Coordinates of C-alpha atoms and ligand atoms in Angstrom, one line a residue:
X1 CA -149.0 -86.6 -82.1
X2 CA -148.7 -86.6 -85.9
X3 CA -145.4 -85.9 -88.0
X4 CA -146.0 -82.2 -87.1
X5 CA -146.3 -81.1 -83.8
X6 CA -149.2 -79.1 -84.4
X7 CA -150.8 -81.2 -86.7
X8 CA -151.0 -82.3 -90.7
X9 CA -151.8 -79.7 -92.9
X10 CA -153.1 -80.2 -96.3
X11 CA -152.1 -77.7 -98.8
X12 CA -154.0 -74.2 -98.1
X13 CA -156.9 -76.0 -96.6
X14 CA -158.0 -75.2 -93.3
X15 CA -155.5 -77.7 -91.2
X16 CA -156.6 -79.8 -88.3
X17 CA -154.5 -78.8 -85.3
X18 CA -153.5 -81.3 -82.9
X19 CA -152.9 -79.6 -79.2
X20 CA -149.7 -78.2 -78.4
X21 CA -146.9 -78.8 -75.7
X22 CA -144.4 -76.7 -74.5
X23 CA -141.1 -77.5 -76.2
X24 CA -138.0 -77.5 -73.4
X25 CA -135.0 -79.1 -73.9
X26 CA -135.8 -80.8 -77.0
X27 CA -138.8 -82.8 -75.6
X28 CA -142.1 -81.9 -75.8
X29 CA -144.4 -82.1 -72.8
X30 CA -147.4 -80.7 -70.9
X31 CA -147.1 -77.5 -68.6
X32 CA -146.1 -78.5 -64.8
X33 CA -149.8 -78.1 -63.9
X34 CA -151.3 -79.1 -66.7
X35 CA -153.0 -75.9 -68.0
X36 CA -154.5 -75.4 -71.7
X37 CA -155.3 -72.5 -73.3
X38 CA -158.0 -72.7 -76.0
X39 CA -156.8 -70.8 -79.5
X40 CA -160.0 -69.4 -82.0
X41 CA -159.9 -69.5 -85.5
X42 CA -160.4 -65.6 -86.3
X43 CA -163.0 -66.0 -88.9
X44 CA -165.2 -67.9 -87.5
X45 CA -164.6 -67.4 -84.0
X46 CA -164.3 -70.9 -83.2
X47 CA -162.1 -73.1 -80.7
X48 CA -159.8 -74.8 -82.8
X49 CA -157.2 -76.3 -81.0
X50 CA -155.8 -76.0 -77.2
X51 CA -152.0 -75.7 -76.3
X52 CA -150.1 -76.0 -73.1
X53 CA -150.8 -72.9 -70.4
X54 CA -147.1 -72.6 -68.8
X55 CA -146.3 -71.0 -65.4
X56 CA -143.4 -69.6 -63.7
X57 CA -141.6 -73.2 -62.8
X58 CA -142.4 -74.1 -66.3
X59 CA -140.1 -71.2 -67.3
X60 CA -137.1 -72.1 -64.8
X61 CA -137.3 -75.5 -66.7
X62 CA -136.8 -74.0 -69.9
X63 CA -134.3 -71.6 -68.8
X64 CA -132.1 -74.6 -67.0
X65 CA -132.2 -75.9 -70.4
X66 CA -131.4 -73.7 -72.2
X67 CA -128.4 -72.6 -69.8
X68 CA -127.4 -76.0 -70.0
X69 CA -127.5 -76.2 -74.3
X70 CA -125.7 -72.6 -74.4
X71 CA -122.0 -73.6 -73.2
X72 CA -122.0 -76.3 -76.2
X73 CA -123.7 -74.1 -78.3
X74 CA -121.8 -71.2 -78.1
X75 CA -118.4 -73.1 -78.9
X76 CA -119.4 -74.1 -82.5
X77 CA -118.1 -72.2 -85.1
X78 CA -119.7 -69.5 -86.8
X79 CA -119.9 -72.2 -90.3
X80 CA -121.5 -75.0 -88.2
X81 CA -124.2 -72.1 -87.0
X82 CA -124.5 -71.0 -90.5
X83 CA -125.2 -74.5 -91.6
X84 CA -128.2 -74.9 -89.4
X85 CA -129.8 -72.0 -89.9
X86 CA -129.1 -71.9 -93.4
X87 CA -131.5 -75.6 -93.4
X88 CA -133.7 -74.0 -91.2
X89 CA -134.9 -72.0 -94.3
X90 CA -134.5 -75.3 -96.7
X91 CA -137.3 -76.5 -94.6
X92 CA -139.3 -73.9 -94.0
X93 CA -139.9 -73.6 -98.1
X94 CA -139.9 -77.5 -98.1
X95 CA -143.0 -77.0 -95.7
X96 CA -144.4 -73.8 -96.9
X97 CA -148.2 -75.1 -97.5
X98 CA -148.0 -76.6 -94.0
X99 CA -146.6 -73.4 -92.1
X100 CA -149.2 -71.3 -94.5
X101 CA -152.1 -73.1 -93.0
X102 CA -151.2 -73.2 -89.3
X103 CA -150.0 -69.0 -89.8
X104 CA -153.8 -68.6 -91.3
X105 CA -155.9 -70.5 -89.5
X106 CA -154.2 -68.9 -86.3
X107 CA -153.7 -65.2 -87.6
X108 CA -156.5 -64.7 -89.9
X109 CA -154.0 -64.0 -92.7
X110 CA -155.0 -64.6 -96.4
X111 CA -153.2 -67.4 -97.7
X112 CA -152.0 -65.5 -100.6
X113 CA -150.2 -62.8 -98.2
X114 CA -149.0 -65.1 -95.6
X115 CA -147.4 -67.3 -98.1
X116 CA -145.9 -64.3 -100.2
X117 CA -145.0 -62.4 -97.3
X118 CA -144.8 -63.9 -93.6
X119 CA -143.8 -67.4 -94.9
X120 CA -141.1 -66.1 -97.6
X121 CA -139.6 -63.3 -95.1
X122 CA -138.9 -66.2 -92.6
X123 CA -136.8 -68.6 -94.6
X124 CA -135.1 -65.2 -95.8
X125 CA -134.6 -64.3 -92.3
X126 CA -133.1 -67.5 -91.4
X127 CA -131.2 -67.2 -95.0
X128 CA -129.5 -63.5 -93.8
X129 CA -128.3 -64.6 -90.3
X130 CA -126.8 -67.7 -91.6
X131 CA -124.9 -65.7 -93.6
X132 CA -124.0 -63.3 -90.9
X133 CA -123.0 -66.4 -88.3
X134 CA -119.7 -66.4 -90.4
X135 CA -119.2 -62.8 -90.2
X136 CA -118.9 -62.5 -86.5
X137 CA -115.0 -60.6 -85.4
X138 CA -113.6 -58.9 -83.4
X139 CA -110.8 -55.7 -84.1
X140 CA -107.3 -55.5 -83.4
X141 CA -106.5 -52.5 -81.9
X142 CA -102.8 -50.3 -81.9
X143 CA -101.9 -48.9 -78.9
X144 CA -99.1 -47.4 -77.1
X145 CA -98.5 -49.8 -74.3
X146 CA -96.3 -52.5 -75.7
X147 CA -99.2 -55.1 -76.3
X148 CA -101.0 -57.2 -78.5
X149 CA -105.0 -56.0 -78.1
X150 CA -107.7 -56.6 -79.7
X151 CA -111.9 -57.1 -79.1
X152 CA -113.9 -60.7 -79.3
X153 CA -117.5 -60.4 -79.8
X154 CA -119.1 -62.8 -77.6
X155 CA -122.8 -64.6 -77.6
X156 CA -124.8 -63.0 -74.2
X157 CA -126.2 -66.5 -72.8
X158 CA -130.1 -67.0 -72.8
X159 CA -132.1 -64.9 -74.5
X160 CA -135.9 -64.4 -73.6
X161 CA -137.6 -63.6 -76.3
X162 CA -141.7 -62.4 -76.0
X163 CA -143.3 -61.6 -79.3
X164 CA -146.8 -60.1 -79.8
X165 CA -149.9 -61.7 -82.2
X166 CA -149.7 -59.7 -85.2
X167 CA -146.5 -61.3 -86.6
X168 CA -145.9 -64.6 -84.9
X169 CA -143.8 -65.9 -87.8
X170 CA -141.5 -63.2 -89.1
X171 CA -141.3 -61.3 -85.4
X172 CA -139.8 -64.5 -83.7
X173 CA -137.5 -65.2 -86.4
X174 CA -135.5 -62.1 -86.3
X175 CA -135.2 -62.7 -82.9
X176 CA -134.7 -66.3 -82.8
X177 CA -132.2 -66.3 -86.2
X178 CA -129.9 -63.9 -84.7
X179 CA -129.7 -64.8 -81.1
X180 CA -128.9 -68.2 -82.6
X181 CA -126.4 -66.8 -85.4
X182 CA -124.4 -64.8 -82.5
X183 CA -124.2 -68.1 -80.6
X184 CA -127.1 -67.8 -78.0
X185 CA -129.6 -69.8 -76.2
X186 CA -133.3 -68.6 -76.6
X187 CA -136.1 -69.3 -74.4
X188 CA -138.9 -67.9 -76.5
X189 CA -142.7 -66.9 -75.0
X190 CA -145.2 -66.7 -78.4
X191 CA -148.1 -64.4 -78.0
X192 CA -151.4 -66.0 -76.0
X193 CA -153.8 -65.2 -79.2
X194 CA -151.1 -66.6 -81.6
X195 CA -148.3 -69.2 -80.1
X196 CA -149.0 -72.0 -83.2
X197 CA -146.1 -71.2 -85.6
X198 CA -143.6 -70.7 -82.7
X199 CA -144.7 -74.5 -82.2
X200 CA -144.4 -75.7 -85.8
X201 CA -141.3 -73.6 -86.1
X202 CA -139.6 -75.4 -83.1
X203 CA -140.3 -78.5 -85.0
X204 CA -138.8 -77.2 -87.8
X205 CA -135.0 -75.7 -86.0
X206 CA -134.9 -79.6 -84.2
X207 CA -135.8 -81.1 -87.9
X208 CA -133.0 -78.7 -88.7
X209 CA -130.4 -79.9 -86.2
X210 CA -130.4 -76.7 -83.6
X211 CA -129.6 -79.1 -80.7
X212 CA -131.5 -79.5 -77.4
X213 CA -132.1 -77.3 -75.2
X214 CA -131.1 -73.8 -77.3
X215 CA -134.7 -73.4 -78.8
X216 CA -137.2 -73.6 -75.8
X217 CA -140.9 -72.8 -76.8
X218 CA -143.2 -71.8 -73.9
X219 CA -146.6 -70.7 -74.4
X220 CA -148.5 -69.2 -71.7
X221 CA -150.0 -65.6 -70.3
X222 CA -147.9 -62.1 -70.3
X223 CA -148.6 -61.8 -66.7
X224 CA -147.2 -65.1 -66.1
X225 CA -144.8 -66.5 -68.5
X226 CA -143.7 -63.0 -69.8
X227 CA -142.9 -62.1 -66.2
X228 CA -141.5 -64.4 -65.0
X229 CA -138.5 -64.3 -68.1
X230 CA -138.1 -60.5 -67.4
X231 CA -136.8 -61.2 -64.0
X232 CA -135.5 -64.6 -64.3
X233 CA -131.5 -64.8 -63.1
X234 CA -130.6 -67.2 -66.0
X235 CA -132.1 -65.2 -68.6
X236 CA -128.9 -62.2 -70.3
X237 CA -131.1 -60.7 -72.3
X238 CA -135.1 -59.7 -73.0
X239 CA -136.0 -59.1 -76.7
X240 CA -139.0 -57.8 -76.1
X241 CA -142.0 -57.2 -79.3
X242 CA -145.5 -55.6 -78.3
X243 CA -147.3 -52.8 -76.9
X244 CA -145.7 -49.5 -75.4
X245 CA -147.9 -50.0 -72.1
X246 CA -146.2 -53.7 -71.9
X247 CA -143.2 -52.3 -73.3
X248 CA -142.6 -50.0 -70.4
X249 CA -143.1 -52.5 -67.9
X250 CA -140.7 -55.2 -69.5
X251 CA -138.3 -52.5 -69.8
X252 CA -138.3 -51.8 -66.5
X253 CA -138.4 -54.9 -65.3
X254 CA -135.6 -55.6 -66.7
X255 CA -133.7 -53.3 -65.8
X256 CA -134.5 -53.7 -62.2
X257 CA -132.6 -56.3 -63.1
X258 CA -129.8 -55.0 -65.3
X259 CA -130.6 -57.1 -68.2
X260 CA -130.0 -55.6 -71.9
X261 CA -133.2 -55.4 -73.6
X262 CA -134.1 -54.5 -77.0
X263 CA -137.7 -52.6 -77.1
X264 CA -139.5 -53.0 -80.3
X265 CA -143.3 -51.0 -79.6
X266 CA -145.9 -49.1 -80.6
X267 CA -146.0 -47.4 -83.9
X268 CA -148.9 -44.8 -85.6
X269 CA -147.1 -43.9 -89.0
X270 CA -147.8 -41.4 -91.4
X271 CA -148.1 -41.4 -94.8
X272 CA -147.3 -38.0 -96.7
X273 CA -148.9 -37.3 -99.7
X274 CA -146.9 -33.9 -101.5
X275 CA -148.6 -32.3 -104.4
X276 CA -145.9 -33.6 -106.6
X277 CA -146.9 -36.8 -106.1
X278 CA -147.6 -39.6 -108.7
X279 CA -150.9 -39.9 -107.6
X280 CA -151.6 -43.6 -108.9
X281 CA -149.2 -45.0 -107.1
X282 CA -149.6 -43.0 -104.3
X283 CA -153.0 -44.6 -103.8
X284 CA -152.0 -48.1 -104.0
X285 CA -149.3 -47.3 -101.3
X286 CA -151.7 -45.4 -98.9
X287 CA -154.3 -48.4 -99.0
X288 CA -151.5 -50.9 -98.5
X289 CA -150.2 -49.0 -95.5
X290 CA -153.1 -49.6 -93.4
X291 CA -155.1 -52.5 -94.5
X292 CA -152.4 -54.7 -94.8
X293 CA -152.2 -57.3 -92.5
X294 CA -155.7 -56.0 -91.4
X295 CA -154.4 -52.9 -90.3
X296 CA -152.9 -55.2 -87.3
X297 CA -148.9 -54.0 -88.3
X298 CA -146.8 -51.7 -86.2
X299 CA -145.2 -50.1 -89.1
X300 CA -148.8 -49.7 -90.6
X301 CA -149.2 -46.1 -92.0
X302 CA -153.0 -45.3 -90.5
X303 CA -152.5 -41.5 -90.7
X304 CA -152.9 -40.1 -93.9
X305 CA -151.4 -36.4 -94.2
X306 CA -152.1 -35.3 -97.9
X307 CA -151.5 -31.4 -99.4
X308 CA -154.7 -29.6 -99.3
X309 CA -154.8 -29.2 -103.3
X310 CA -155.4 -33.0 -103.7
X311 CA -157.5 -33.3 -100.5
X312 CA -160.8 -33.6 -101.8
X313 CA -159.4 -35.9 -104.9
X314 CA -157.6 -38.1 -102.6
X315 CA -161.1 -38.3 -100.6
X316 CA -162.8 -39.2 -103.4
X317 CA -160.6 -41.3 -104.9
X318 CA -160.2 -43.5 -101.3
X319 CA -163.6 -43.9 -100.7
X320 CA -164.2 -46.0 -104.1
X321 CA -160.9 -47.8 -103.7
X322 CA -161.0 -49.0 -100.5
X323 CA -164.6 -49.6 -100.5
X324 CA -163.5 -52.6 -103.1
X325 CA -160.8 -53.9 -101.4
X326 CA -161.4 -57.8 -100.8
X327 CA -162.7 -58.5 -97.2
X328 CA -163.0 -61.9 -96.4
X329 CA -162.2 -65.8 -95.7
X330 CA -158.7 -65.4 -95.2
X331 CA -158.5 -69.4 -97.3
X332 CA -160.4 -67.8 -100.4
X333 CA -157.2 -66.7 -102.5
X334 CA -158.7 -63.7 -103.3
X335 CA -158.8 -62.6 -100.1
X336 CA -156.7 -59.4 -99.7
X337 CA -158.1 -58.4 -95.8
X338 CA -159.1 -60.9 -93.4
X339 CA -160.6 -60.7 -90.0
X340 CA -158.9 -59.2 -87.0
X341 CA -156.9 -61.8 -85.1
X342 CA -159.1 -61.9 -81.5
X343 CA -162.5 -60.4 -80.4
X344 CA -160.6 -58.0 -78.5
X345 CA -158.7 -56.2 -81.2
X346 CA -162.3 -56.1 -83.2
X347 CA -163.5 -54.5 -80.1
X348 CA -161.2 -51.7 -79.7
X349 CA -161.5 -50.6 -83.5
X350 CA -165.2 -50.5 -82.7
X351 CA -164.4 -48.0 -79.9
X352 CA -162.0 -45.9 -81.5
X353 CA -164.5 -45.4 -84.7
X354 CA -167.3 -44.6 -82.5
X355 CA -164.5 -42.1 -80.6
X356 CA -163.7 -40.5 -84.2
X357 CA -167.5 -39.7 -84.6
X358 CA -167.4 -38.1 -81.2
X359 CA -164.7 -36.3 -81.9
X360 CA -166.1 -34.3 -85.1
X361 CA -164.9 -37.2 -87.6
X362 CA -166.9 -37.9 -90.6
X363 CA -166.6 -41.7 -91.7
X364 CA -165.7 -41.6 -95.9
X365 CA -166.3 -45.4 -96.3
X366 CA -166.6 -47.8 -93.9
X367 CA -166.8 -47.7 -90.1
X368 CA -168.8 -51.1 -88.9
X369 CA -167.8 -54.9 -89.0
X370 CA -169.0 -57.1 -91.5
X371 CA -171.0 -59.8 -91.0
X372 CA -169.0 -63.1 -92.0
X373 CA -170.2 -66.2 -90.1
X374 CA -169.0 -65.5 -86.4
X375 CA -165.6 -64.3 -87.6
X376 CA -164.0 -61.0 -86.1
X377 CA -164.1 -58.7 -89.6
X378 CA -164.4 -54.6 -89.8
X379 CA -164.5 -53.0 -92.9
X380 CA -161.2 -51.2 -94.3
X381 CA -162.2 -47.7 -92.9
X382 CA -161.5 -43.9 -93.8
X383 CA -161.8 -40.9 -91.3
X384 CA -162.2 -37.8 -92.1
X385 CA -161.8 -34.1 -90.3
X386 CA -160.0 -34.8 -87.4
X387 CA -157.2 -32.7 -85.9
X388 CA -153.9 -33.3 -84.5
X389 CA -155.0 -33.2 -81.1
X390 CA -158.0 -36.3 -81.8
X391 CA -157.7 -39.1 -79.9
X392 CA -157.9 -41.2 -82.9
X393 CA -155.1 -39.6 -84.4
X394 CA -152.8 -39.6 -81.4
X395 CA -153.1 -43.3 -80.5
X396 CA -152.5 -46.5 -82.0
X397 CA -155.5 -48.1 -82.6
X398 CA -154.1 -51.2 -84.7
X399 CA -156.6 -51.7 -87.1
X400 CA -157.9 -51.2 -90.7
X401 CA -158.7 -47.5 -89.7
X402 CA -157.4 -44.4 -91.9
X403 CA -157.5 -40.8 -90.4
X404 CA -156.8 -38.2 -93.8
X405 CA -155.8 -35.0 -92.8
X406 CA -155.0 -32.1 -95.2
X407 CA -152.2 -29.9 -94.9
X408 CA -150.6 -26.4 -96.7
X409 CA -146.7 -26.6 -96.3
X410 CA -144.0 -29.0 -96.0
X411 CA -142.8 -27.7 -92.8
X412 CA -146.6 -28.3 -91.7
X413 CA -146.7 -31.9 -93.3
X414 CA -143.5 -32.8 -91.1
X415 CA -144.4 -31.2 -87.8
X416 CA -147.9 -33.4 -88.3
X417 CA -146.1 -36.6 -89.1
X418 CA -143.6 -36.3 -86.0
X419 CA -146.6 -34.8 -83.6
X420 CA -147.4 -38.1 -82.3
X421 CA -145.6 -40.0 -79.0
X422 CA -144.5 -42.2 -81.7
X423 CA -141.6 -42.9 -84.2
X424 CA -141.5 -46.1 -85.5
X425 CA -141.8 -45.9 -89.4
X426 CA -142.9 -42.6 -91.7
X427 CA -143.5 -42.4 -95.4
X428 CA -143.7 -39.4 -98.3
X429 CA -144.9 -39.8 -101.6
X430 CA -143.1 -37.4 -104.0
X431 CA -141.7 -37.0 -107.4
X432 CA -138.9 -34.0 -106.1
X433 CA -136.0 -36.1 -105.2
X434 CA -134.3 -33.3 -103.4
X435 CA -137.3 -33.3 -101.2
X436 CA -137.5 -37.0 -100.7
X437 CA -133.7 -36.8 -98.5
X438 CA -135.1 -33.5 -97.5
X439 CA -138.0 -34.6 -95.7
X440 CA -136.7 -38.5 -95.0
X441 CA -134.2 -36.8 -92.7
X442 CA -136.6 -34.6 -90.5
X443 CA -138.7 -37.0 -90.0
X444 CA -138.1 -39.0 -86.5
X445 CA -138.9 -42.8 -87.4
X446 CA -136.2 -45.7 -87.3
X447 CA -137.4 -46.0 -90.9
X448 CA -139.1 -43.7 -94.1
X449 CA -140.2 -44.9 -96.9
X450 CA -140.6 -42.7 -100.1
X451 CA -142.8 -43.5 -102.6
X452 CA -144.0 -47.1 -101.3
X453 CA -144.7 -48.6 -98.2
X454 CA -143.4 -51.5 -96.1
X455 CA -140.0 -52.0 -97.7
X456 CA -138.7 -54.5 -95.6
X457 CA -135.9 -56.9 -96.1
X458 CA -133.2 -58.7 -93.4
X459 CA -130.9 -56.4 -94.5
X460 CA -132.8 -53.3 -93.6
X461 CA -132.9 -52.7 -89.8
X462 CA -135.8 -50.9 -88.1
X463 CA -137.1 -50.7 -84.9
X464 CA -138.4 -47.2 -83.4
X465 CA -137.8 -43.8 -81.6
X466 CA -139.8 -41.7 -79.1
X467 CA -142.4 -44.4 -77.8
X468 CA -141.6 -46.7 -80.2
X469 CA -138.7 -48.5 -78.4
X470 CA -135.3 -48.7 -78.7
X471 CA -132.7 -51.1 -80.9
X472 CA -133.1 -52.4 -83.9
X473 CA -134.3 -55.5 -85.6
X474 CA -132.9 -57.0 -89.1
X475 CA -129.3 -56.2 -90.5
X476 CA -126.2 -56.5 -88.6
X477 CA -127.5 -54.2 -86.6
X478 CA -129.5 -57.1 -84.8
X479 CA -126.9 -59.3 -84.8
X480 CA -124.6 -57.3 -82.3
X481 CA -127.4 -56.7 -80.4
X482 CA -127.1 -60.1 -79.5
X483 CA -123.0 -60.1 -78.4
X484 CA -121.2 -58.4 -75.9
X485 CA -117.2 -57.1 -76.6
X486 CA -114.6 -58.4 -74.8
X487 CA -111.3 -56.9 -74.8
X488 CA -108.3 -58.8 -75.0
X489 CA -104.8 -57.1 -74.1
X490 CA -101.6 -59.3 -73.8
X491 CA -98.0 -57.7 -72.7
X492 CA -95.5 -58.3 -75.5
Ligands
NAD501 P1 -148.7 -56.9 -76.1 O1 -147.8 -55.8 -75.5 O2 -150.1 -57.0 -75.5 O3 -148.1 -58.3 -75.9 C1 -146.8 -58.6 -76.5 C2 -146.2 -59.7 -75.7 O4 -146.0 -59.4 -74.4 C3 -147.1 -61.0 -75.7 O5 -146.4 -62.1 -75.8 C4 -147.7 -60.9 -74.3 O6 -148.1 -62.1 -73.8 C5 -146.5 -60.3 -73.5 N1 -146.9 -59.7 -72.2 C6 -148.0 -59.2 -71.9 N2 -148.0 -58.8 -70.6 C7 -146.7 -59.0 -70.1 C8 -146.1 -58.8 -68.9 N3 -146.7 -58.3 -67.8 N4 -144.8 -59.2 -68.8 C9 -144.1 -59.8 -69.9 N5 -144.7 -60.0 -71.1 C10 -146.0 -59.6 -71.2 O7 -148.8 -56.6 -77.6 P2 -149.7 -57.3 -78.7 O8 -151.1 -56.9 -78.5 O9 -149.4 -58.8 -78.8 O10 -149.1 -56.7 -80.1 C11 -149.5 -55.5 -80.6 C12 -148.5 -54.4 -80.2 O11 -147.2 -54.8 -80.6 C13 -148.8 -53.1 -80.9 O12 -148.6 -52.0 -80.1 C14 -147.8 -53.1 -82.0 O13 -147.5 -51.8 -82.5 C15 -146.6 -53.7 -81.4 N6 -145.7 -54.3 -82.3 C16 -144.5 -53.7 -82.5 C17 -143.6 -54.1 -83.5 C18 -142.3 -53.4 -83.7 O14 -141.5 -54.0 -84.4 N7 -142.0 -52.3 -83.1 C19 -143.9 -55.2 -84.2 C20 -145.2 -55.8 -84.0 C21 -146.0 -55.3 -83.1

């Protein structure tokens, strides 16, 4: 093993990945039966490294630890936490060019984004909570029995947190940086296509002084791993990030078990497009809601509804635009969309364009993968002439894919937008303020967006509605999420 877990890393080169352990109790080490689990480069389809397959008894290790670290953990003071975390993002932009590299190579982001976006929002994640860590009270509270009474908020225990691939960075750290700021223990499951930043980020909260045992990495299957946390008696809470169908399950799960979970799923956004719209900039913020992060983002915006008088324009206008966007090797700096992070995910665009054609869609630009050297690419793609009730437009298909739809009123625009099973993010691009709070308020997302997309920022909480899940990520809305009140009443 080199300095870094999962390997040196030269500056936005492709990095050579040594394989990864599990990390439990500050140590790492191989799975109990020594499983691996290959990981593939996304652009070229390659093996690139191996890291540790856990099971079930490689879970009760981490959650003994991690039950063990919390007692300790738990006592220090809101400061001490805040001083941690607050080096926690000190390193992380100390060893941005590293965490770049692994995050690309394993992802398929561009460089450029990953560094810009993924890499930045993570030491400003860990930034926020440390922050928070010293905000943490409780409430005295007057009442008429002659008492002294008031609330503590107090850290759950162990947290299990499973993440999904599209993310790994910025999705773990919301979770892990808050758990950790209210005082918790986290036993943390990465996704199987995408667990190599959860390593190099473990690295990273031991380099920072988080102490043994209350960061506990374990990669490994859904079925398996992920399971086993949702039931396990030493785990308080499940912070669970993926798919509605695994959502459900973990939810329930869970609650089989009377564990508090937070539910962040599914998402299949629309973008509004009113005819008061600056239409510039409204085309910039359409193409950016579904390409980015090759279309592989929950709070993507894949469903374009746009007023009828600009329809054909908008058409038009798309099909040149996104026809140029830059498709490519995610380590070429010019690289703006890369490949689709498994062979899988490629695989189920295919499907759903092929659906769309089925289903009385006309492809604008588009509509087959690209032939890169063995990687998993798809060109950015526009739909046209679908309805509501398509498959295409109904399901998340979590992928570079735009549906355009045109529509006559605003009443119209909004019952289209909220006509999915989802609710997790909505947009509108308008120059009538009135009708920017108007429409923001009908809307049933946990967050809208006027006149950009993908305003994101620690402060900001989101999470969805409907299908979408429940509880919220970011602000101090997460934080709570991660404490429990106690009341406190003393006879005077
Ligand atoms: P997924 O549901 O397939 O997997 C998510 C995680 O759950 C992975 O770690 C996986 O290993 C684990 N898992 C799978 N089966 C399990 C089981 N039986 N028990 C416990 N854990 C299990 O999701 P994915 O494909 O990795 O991610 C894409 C999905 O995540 C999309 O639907 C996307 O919208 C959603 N997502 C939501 C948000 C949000 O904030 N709401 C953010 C990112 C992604």
């Amino acid at each position: 093993m080199t300095d870094s877990e999962v390997g040196n890393v030269p500056a936005v080169g492709r990095p050579h990945i040594e394989p990864g352990k599990l990390f439990i109790d500050g140590q790492w080490c191989e799975a109990n039966a020594k499983g691996r689990r290959d990981v593939t480069d996304p652009s070229t389809g390659k093996v690139i490294t191996t890291v540790a397959e856990a099971d079930a008894s490689d879970v009760d290790a981490a959650v003994a630890a991690a039950r063990k670290a919390f007692g300790a953990w738990a006592q220090t003071s809101g400061r001490e936490r805040a001083r941690i975390l607050h080096r926690v993002a000190d390193i992380i932009r100390r060893r941005e060019d590293e965490i770049v590299a692994v995050e690309s190579v394993d992802v398929g982001k561009p460089v450029s984004l990953c560094r810009a976006v993924d890499v930045a929002t993570t030491a400003e994640i860990y930034e926020y909570y440390s922050g928070l860590a010293q905000s943490i009270q409780g409430a005295t509270r007057h009442i008429p029995i002659p008492s002294h009474a008031y609330t503590r908020r107090e850290p759950l225990g162990v947290v299990g947190a499973i993440t999904p691939f599209n993310f790994p960075l910025i999705l773990s750290s919301t979770k892990i940086a808050a758990a950790l700021a209210a005082g918790n223990a986290v036993v943390h499951k990465p996704a199987e296509d995408t667990p190599l930043s959860a390593l190099l980020m473990a690295e990273i909260l031991a380099e920072a002084g988080v102490p043994d045992g209350v960061l506990n990495v374990v990669t490994g299957g859904g079925a398996e791993v992920g399971k086993a946390l949702l039931s396990h008696p030493g785990i308080d809470k499940i912070a669970f990030t993926g798919s509605t169908a695994v959502g459900r399950y973990a939810a329930a799960t869970a609650g089989e078990a009377l564990k508090p979970v937070t539910m962040e799923l599914g998402g299949n956004a629309a973008q509004i497009v009113f005819e008061d719209a600056d239409l510039d900039k409204a085309i910039g913020s359409v193409i950016k809601g579904f390409v980015f992060n090759t279309g592989q983002f929950c709070m993507g915006g894949p469903r374009l509804l746009v007023h009828r008088s600009l329809y054909d324009t908008v058409l038009e206008i798309l099909a040149g635009a996104v026809a140029g966007v830059p498709v490519g090797d995610p380590f070429d700096p010019a690289t703006v969309v890369g490949p689709m992070a498994a062979e899988r995910h490629l695989a189920k665009v295919e499907e759903y364009v092929r659906l769309a054609t089925e289903e009385g869609g006309r492809i604008v630009t588009g509509g087959e993968r690209l032939d890169l050297g063995g990687g998993y690419f798809y060109k950015p793609t526009v739909i046209a002439g679908l309805d509501d009730a398509s498959r295409v437009v109904q399901e998340e298909i979590f992928g570079p894919v735009l549906t355009v739809q045109p529509f006559d009123t605003e009443d119209e625009a909004v019952a289209m937008a909220n006509g999915t099973p989802y609710g997790l993010a909505a947009g509108l691009q308008t120059t009538d303020l009135a009708r920017a709070h108007r429409v923001a308020a009908r809307l049933e997302a946990g967050i809208v967006w006027v006149n950009d997309w993908a305003m994101l920022d620690p402060a900001i909480p989101f999470g969805g509605v409907k299908q979408s899940g429940y509880g919220r990520e970011y602000g101090p809305e997460a934080l709570e999420s991660y404490t429990k009140v106690k009341s406190v009443v003393i006879a005077l």
